[in-house]
CSV table of C-alpha atoms in Angstrom, one decimal:
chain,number,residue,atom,x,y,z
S,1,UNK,CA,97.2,99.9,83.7
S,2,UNK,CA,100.2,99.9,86.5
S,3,UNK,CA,103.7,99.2,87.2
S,4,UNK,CA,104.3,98.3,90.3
S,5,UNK,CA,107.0,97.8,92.7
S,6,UNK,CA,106.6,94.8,95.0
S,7,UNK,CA,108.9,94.5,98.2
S,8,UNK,CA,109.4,91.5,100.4
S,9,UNK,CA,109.8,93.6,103.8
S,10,UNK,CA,111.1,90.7,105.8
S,11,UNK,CA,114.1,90.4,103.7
S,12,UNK,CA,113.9,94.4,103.4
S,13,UNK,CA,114.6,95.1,106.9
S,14,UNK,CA,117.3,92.7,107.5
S,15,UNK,CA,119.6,94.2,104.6
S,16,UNK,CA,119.3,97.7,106.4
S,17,UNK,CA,120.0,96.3,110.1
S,18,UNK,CA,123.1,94.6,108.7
S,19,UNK,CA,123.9,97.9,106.5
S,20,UNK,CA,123.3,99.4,109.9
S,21,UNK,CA,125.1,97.2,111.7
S,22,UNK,CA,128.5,97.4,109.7
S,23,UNK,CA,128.8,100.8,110.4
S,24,UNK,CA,128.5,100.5,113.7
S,25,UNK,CA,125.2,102.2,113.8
S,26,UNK,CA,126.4,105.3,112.5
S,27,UNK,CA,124.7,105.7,109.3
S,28,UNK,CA,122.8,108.8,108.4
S,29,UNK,CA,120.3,107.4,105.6
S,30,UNK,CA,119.7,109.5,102.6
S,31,UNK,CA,116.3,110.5,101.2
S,32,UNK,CA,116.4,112.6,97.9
S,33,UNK,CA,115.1,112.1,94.1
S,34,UNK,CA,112.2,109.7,93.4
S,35,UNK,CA,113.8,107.7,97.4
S,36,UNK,CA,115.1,105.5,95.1
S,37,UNK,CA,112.0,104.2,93.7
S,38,UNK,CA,110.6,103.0,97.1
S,39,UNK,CA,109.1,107.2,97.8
S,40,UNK,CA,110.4,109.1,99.9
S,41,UNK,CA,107.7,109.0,102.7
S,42,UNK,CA,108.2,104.9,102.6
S,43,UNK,CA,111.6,105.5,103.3
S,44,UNK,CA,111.2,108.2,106.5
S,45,UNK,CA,108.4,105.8,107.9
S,46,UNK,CA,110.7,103.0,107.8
S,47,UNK,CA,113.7,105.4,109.7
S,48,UNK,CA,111.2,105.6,112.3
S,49,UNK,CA,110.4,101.8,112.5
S,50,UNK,CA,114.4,101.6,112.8
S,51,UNK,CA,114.3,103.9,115.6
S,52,UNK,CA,116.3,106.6,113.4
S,53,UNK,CA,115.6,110.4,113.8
S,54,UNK,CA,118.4,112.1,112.1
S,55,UNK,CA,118.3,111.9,107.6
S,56,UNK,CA,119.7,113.2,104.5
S,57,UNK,CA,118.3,114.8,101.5
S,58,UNK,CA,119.0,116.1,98.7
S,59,UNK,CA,117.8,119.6,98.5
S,60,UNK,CA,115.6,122.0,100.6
S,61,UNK,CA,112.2,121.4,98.2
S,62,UNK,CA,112.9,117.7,99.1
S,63,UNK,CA,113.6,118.2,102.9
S,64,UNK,CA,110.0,119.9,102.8
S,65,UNK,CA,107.7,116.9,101.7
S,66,UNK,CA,109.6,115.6,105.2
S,67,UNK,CA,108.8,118.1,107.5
S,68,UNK,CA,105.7,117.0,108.4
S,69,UNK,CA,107.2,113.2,109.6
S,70,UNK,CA,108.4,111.9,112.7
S,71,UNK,CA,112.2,112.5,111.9
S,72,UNK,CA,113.9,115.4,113.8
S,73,UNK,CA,116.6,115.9,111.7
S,74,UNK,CA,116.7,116.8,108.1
S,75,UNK,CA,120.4,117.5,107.1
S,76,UNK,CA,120.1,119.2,103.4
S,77,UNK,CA,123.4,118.1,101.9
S,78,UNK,CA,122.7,120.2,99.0
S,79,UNK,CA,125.0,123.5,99.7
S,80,UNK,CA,122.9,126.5,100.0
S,81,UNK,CA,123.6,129.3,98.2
S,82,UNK,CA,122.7,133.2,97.8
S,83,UNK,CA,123.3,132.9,93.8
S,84,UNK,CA,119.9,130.0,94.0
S,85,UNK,CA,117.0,132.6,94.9
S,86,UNK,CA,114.2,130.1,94.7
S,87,UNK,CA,116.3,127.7,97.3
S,88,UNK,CA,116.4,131.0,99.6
S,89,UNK,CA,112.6,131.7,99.6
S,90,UNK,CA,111.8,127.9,99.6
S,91,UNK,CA,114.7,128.2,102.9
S,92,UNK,CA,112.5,131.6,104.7
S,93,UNK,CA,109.2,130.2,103.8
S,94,UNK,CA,109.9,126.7,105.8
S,95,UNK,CA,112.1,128.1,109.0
S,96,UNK,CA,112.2,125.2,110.6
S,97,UNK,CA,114.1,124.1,113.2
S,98,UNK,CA,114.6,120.7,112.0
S,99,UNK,CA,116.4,121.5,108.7
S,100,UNK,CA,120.3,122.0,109.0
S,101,UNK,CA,121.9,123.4,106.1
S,102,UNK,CA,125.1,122.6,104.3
S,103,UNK,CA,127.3,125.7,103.1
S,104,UNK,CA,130.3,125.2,100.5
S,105,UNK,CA,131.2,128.8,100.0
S,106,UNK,CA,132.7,131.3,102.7
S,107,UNK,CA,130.6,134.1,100.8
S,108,UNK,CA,127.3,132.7,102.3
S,109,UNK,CA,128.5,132.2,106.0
S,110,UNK,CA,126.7,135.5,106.5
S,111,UNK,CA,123.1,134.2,105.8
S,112,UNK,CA,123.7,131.5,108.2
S,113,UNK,CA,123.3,133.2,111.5
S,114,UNK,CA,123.8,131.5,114.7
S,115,UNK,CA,121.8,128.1,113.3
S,116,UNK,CA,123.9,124.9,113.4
S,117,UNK,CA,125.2,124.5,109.8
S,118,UNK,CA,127.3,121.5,107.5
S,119,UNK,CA,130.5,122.4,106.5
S,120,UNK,CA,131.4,120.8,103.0
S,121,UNK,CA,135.3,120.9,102.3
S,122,UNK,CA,136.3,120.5,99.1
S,123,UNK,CA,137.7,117.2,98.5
S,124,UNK,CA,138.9,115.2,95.0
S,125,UNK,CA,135.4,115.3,94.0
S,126,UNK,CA,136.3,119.0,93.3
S,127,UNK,CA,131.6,119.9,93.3
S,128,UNK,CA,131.0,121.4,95.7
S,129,UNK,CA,133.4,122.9,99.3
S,130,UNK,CA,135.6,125.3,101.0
S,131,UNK,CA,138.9,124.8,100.2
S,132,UNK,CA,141.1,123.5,103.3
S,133,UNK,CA,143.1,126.8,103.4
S,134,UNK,CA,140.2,129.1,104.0
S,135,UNK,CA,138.5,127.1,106.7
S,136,UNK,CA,140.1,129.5,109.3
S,137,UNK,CA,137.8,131.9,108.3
S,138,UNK,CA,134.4,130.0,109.8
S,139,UNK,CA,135.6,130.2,113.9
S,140,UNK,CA,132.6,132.4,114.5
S,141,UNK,CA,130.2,130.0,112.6
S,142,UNK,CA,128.2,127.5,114.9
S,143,UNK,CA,129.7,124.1,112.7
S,144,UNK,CA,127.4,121.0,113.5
S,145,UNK,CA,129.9,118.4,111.3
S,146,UNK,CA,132.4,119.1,108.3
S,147,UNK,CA,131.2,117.1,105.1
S,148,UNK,CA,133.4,114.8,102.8
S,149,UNK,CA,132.0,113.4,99.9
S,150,UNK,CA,134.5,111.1,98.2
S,151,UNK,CA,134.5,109.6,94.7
S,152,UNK,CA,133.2,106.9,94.0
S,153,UNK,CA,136.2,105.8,91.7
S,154,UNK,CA,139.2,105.5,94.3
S,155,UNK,CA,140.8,103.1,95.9
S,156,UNK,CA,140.3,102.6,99.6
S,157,UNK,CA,143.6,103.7,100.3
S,158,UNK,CA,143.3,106.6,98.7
S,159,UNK,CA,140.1,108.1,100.2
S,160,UNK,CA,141.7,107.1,103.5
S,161,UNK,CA,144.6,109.1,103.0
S,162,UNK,CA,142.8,112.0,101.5
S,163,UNK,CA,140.4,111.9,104.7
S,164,UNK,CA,143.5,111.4,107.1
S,165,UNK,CA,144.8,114.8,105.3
S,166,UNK,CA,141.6,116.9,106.1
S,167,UNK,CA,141.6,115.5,110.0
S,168,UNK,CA,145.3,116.5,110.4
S,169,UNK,CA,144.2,120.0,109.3
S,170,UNK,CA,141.1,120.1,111.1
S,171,UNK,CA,143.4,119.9,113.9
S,172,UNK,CA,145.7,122.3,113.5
S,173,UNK,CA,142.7,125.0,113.3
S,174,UNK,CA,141.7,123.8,116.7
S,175,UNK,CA,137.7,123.3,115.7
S,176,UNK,CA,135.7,122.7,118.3
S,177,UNK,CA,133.4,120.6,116.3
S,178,UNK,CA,134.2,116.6,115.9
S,179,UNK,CA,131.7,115.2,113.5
S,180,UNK,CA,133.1,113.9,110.1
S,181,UNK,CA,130.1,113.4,107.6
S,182,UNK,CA,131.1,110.8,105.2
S,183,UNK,CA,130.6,109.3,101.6
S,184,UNK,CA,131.3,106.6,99.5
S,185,UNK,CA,133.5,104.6,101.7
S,186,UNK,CA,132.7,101.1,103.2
S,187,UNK,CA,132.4,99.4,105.9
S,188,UNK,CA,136.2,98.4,106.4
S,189,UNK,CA,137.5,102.1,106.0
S,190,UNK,CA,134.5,103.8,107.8
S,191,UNK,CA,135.9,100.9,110.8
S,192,UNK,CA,139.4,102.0,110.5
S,193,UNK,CA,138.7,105.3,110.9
S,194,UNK,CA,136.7,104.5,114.3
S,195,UNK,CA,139.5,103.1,115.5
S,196,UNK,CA,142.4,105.4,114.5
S,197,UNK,CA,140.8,108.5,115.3
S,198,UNK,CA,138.9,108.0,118.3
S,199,UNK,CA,138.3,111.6,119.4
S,200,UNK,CA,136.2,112.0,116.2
S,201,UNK,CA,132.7,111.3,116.0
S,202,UNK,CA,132.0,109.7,112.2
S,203,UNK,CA,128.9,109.1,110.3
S,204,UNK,CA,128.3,107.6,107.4
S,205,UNK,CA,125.7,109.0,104.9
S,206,UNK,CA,124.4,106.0,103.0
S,207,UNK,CA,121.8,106.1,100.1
S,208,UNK,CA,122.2,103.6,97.7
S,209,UNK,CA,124.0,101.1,99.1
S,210,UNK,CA,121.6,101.5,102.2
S,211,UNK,CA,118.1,101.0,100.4
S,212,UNK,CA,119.1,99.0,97.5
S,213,UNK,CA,121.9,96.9,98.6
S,214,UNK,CA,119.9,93.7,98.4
S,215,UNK,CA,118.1,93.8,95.0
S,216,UNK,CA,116.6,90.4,95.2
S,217,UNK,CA,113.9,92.3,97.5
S,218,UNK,CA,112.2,93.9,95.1
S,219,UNK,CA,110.3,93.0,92.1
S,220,UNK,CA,108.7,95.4,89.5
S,221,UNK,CA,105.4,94.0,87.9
S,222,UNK,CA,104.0,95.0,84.7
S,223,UNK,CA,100.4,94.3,83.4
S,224,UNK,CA,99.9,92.9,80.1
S,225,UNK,CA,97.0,95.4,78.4
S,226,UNK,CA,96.6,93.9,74.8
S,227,UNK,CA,98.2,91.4,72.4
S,228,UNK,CA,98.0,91.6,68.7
S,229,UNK,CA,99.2,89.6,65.8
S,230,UNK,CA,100.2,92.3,63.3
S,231,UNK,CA,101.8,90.6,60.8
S,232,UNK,CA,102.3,92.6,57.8
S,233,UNK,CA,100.0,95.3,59.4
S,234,UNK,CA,100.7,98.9,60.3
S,235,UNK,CA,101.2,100.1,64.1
S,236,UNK,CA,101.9,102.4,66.1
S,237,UNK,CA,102.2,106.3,65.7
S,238,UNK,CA,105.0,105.9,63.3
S,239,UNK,CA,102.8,103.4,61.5
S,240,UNK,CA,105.3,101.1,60.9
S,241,UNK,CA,105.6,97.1,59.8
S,242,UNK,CA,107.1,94.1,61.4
S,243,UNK,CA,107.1,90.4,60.0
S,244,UNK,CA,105.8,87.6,61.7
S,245,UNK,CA,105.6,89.1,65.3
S,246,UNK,CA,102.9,89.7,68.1
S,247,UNK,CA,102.6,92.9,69.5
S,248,UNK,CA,102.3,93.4,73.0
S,249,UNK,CA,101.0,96.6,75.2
S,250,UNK,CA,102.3,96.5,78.4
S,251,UNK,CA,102.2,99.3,81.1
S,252,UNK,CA,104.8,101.2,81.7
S,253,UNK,CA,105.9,104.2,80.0
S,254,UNK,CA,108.1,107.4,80.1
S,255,UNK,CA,106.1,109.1,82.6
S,256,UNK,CA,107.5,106.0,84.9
S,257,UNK,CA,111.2,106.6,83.9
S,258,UNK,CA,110.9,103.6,80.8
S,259,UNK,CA,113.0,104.5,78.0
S,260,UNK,CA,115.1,107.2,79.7
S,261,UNK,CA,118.9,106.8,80.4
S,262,UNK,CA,121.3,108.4,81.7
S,263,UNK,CA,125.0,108.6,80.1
S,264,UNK,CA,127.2,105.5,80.5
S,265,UNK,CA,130.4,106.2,82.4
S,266,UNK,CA,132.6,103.8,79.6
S,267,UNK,CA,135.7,103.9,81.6
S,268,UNK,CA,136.6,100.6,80.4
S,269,UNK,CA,136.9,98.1,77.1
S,270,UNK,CA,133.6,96.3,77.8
S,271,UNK,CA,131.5,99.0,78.8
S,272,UNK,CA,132.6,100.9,75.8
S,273,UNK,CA,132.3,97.7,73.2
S,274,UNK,CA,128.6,97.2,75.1
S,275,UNK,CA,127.8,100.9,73.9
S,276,UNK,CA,129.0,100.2,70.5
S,277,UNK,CA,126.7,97.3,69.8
S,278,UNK,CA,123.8,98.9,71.4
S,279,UNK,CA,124.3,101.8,69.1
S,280,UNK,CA,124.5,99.8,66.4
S,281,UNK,CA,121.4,97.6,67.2
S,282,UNK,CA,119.6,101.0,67.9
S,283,UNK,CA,120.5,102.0,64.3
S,284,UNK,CA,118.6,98.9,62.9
S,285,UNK,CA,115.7,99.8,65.0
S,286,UNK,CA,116.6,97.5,67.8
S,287,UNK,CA,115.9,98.6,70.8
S,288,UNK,CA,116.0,96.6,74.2
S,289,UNK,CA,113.2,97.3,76.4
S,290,UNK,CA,113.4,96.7,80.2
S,291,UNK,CA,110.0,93.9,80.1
S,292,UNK,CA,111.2,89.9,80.2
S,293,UNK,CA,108.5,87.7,78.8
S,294,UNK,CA,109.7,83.8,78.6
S,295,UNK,CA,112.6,84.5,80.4
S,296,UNK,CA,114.4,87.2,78.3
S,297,UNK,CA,114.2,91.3,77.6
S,298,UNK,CA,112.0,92.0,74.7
S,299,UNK,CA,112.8,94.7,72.0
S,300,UNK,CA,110.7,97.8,71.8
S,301,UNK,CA,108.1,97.7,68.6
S,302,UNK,CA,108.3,101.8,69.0
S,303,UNK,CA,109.7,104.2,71.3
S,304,UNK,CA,108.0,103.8,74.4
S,305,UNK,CA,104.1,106.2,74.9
S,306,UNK,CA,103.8,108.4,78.1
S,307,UNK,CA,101.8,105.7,79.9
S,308,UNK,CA,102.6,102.3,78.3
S,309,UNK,CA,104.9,100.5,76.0
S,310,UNK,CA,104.9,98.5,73.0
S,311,UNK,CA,106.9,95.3,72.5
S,312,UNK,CA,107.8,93.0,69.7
S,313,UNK,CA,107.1,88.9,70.3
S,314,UNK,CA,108.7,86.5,68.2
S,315,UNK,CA,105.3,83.9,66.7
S,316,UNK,CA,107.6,81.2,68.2
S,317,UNK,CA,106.9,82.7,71.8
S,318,UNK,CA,103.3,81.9,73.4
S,319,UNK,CA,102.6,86.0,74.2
S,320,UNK,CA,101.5,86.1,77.6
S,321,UNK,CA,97.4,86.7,78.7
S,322,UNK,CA,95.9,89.9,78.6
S,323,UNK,CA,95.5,90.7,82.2
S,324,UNK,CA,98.7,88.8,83.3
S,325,UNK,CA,102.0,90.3,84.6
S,326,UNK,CA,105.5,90.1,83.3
S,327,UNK,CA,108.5,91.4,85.1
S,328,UNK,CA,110.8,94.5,84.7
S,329,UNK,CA,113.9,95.1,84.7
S,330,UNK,CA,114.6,99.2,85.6
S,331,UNK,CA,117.0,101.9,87.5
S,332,UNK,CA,115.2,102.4,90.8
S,333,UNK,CA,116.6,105.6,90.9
S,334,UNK,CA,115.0,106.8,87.7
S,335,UNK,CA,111.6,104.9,87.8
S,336,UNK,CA,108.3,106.5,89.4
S,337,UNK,CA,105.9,103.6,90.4
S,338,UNK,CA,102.3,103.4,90.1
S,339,UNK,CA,102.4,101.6,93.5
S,340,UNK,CA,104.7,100.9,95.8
S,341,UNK,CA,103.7,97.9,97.5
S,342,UNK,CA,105.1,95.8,101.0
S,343,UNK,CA,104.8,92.1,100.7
């Protein structure tokens, strides 16, 4: 009864050296959430295989499941803050040297000490930073790299301009510190900036677009449990009917993510025609599940269980073996694996 996440490694590790390689091999890879369905201990054990010693995570409890690796830099992009208690005893009880904090608020530049800290100015993104104007106020503070994190939404003009304004201030309050942290530009901009701005040193933080950006690599397996022919029978906790159908159990549930989504971002006329149907198929009791048998997405019979799923099969369709696979079709980001396996 497992979902499974298979990886072709080969083709794996040459779509991070060319990630790496575009950016000049200045790419700080991230490691936060679920690390993006491949765990995050996969992903710090294959940093080390790439010779890479410095990461990104998301938040201190995160950044402690990797203190025990081979890395010797966990950068905790998070901003720390006095007003998150639990972050500040998770923060005494690890005192490591390996973790270096991010700060977004002038208020907790006194918890800091003398240890090497992030900076995180606020840019368009308007989450979390200090606001340009009261930068002046960290000269005693022992600044490893300021942070930008961009939209995702702009044009590359745009974030380049936005970035230029921060150096050009950055300047003019005579920092000592170089480092640019970056977000959610590519390859072409982070290059430009290389080449404009010379006396800076700029990394790139990459998450998504670093472990997922070739999605052919992976393939996520499902195990057929049971198929039923239930025609004009009851199933199901809601005990319901369906007409000339085989039901199918599958594993694969919402303890594994199945079923769960996030909101859609609708910014434009498809997306936002695309959530009308689905709301209207989901009204008739329609909904899509993430499993392809015979080539195409099946429709749920029920909401999905905890640990598997139920699925309606037309009578025209030969239903798979019990004991076979079928494949899946889920967020990475959102989906927690039975096994993560390397081909």
């Amino acid at each position: 009864m497992s979902l499974t996440l298979h990886i072709d490694e080969k083709e794996f590790d040459k779509s991070l050296i060319k990630s790496l390689e575009s950016y000049e091999n200045s790419i700080i890879p991230v490691i936060k959430g679920n690390g993006y369905g491949i765990r995050r201990e996969n992903l710090a054990k294959k940093c080390k295989e790439l010779n890479i010693s410095s990461i990104a995570t998301g938040t201190i409890f995160e950044a402690k499941d990797l203190i025990n690796s081979d890395l010797t830099e966990i950068i905790v992009m998070d901003p720390i803050k006095e007003s998150d208690k639990e972050a500040f005893n998770k923060l005494r009880e690890l005192s490591n040297k390996k973790i270096v904090l991010t700060i977004s608020d002038v208020s907790d530049v006194s918890h800091i000490g003398n240890s090497p800290v992030i900076v995180e100015i606020l840019t368009s993104m308007n989450r979390f930073g200090i606001p340009i104007y009261e930068l002046n106020q960290l000269k005693n503070l022992n600044v490893k790299a300021f942070s930008l994190h961009l939209p995702i939404d702009k044009s590359g003009n745009e974030k380049l301009s936005e970035i230029e304004f921060i150096i050009k201030k950055l300047a003019d309050l005579n920092f000592s510190c170089n480092e640019i942290h970056l977000s959610h530009i590519s390859d072409i901009q982070f290059k430009e900036l290389i080449n404009k701005y010379p006396n800076y040193k700029f990394k790139n933080r990459l998450g998504t677009k670093f472990w997922l950006n070739n999605m052919k690599v992976f393939q996520i397996k499902s195990t057929v449990l049971e198929v039923h022919d239930i025609a004009n029978q009851s199933f199901g906790y809601r005990q319901r009917k369906i007409n000339a159908a085989n039901l199918l159990i599958v594993s694969g549930g919402t303890a594994h993510g199945v079923g769960l989504q996030a909101p859609r971002s609708n910014t434009n006329l498809k997306s936002r025609i695309t959530a009308i149907v689905s709301g209207i198929l989901e009204a008739f009791d329609l909904n899509l599940s993430p499993f392809i048998v015979s080539g195409k997405q099946r429709f749920f019979a029920e909401s999905p269980h905890m640990n598997v799923s139920m699925l309606k099969l037309p009578v025209s369709i030969t239903p798979p073996k019990v004991g076979s696979e079928i494949t899946a079709s889920l967020r990475m980001t959102t989906t927690n694996f039975d096994e993560v396996i390397f081909n």
